[in-house]
mmCIF file of C-alpha atoms in Angstrom:
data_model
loop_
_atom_site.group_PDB
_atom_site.id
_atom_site.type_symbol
_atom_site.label_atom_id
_atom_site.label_comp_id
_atom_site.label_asym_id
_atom_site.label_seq_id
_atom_site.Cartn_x
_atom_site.Cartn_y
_atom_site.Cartn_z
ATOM 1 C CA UNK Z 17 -7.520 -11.643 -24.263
ATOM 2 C CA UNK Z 18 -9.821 -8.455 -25.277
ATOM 3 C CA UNK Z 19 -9.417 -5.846 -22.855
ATOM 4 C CA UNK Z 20 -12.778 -4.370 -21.389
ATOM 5 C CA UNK Z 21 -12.457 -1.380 -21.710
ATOM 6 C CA UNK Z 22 -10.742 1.052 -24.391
ATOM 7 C CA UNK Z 23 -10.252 5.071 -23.846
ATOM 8 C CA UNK Z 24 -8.527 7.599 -26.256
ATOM 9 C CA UNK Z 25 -7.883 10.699 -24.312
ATOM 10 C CA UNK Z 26 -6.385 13.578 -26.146
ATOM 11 C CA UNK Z 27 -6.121 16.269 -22.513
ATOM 12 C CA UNK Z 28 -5.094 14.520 -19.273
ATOM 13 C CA UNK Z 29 -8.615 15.913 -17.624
ATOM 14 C CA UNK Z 30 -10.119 12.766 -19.479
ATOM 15 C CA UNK Z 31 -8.042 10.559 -17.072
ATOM 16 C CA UNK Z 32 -10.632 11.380 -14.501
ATOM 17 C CA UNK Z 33 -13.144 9.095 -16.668
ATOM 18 C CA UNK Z 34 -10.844 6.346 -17.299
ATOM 19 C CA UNK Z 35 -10.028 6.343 -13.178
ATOM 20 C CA UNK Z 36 -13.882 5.648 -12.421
ATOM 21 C CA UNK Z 37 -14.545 3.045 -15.112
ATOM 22 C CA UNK Z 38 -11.018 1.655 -13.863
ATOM 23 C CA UNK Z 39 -12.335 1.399 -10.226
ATOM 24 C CA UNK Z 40 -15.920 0.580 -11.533
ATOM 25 C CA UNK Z 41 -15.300 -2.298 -13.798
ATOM 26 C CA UNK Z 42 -13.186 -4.104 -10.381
ATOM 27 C CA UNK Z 43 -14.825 -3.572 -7.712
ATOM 28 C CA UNK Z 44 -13.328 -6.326 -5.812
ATOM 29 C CA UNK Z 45 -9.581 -5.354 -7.014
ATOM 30 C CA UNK Z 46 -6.704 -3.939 -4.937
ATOM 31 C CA UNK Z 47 -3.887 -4.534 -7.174
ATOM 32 C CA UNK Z 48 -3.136 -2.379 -10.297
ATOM 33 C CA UNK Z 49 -0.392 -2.676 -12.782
ATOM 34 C CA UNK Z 50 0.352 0.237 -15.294
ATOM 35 C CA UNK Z 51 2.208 -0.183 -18.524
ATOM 36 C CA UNK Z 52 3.521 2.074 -20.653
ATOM 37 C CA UNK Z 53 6.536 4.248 -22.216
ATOM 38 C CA UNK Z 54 7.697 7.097 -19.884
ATOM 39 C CA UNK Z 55 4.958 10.586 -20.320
ATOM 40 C CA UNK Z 56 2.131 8.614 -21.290
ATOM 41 C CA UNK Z 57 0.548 9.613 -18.021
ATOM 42 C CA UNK Z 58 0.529 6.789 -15.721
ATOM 43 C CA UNK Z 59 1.355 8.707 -13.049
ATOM 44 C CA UNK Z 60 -1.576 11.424 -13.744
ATOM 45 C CA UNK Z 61 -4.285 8.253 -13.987
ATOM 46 C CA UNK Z 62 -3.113 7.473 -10.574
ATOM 47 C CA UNK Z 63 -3.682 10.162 -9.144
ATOM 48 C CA UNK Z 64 -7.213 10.162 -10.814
ATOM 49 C CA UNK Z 65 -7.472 6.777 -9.311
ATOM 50 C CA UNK Z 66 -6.725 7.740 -5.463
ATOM 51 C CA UNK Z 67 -8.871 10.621 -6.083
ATOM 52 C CA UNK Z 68 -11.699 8.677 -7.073
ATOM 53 C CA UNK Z 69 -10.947 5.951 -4.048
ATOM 54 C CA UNK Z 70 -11.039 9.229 -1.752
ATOM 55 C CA UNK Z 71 -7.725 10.531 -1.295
ATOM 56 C CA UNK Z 72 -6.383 13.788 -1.162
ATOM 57 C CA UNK Z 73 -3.118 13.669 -0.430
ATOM 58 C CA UNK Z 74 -0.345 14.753 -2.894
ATOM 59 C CA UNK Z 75 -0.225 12.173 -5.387
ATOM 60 C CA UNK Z 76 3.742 11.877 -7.191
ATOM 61 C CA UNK Z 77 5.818 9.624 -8.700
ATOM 62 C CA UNK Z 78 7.853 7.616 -6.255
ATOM 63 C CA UNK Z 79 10.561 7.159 -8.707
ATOM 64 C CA UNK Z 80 13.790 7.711 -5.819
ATOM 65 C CA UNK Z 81 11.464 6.313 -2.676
ATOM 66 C CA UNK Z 82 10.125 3.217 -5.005
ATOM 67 C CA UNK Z 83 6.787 3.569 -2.611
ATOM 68 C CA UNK Z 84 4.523 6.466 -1.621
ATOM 69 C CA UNK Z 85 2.200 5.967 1.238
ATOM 70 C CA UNK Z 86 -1.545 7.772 0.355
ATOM 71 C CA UNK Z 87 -4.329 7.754 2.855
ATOM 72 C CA UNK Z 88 -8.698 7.896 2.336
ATOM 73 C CA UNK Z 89 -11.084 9.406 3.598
ATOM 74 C CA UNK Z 90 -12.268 6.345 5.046
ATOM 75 C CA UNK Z 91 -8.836 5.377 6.605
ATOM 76 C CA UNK Z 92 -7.908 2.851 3.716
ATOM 77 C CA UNK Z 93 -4.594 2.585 2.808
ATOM 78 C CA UNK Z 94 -2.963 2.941 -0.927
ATOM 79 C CA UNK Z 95 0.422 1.687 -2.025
ATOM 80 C CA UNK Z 96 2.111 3.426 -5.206
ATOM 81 C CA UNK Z 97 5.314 1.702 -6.376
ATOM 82 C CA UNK Z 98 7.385 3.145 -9.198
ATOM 83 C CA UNK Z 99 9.817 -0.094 -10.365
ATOM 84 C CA UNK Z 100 11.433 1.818 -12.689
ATOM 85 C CA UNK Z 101 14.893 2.416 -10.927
ATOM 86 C CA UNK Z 102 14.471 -1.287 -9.453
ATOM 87 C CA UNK Z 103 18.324 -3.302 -10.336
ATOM 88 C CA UNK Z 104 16.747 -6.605 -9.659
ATOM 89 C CA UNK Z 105 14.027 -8.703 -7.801
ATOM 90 C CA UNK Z 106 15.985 -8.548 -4.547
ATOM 91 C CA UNK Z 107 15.462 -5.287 -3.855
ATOM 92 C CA UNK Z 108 11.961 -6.255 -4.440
ATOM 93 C CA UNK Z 109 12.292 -8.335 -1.912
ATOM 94 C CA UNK Z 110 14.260 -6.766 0.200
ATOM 95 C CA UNK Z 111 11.247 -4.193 0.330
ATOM 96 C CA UNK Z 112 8.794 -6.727 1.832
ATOM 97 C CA UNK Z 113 6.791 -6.576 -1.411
ATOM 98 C CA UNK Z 114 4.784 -8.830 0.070
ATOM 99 C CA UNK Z 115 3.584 -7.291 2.983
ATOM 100 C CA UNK Z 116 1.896 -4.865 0.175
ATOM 101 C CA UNK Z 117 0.730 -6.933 -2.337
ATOM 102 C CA UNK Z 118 -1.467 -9.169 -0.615
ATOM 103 C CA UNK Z 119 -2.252 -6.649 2.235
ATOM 104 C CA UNK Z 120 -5.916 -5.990 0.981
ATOM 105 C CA UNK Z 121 -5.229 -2.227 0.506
ATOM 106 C CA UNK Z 122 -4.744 -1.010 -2.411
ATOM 107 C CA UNK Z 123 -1.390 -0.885 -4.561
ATOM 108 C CA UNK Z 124 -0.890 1.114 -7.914
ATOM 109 C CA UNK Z 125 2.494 0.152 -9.424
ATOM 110 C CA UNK Z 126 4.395 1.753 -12.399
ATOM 111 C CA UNK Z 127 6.590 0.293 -14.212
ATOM 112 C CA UNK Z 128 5.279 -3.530 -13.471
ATOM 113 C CA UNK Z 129 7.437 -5.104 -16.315
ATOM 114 C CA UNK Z 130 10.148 -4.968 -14.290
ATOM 115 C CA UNK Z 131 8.472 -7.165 -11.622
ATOM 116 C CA UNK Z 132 6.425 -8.950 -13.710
ATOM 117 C CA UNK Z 133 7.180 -12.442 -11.896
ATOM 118 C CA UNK Z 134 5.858 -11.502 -8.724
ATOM 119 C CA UNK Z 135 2.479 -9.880 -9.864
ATOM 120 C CA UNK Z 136 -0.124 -11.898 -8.214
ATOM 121 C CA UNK Z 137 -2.974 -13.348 -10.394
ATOM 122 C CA UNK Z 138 -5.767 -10.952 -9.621
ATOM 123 C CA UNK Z 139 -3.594 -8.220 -10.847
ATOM 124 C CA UNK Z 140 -5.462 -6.027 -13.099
ATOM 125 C CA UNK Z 141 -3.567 -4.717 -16.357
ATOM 126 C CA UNK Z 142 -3.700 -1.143 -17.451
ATOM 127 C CA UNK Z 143 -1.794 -0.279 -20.844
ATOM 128 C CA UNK Z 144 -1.361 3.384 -21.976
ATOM 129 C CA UNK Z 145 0.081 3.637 -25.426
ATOM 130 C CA UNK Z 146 0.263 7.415 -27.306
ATOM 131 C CA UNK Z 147 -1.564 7.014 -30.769
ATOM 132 C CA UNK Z 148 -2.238 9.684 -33.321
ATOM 133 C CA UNK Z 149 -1.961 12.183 -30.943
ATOM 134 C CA UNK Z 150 -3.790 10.554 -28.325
ATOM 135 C CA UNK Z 151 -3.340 8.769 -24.965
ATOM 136 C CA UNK Z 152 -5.109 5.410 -25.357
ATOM 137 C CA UNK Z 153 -5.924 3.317 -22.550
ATOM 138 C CA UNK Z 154 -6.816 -0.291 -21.931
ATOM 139 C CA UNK Z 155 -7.974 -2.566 -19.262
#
């Protein structure tokens, strides 16, 4: 599959782009899985991406908590999961994953390949790569 959209960012202020053609391009999304090797900047595009869906809390990785809790200005809800300390799909489970996931609000998760299996289908793909010097970003 081609992926929609392509970005090369060379300074993390270009995230801010990449976050409203993210949120543009779905519309009708809630669920958003990030992939790529540790410093790329996943966590900085999410927190472009609440931004842009009107948060402003304090977005950071929930790499020990495994979910942080962000609120909207229009009392939506958004989910970020970091997997990347996950041991196994129990814990997923044991998490109520589900209760998230097909919640309607919005979830932003890190790490994904760890819980690949229990993506659901309308689970939008984000891949951040470093290239040449550059952060480049697909969807």
């Amino acid at each position: 599959m081609t992926p929609l959209n392509t970005y090369r960012i060379r300074e993390p202020d270009g995230l801010t782009e990449v976050a409203d053609a993210l949120i543009c391009s779905f519309p009708d999304s809630r669920i958003f899985a990030f992939f790529g090797p540790m410093g790329v900047g996943k966590t900085t595009l999410i927190k472009a991406v609440c931004n842009r869906l009107g948060s402003s809390d304090t977005v950071t990785s929930p790499t020990f908590n495994i979910i942080n809790h962000y609120h909207t200005n229009t009392e939506n809800h958004i989910f970020h999961f970091d997997f990347y300390r996950v041991d196994g799909l129990d814990e997923v489970f044991n998490l109520g994953y589900e209760e998230y996931f097909f919640s309607e609000n919005f979830c932003l998760i890190e790490w994904p390949e760890k819980v690949e299996a229990l993506l659901p289908e309308t689970c939008r793909r984000v891949y951040m790569v470093f290239e040449n010097g550059f952060r480049v970003i697909r969807f």
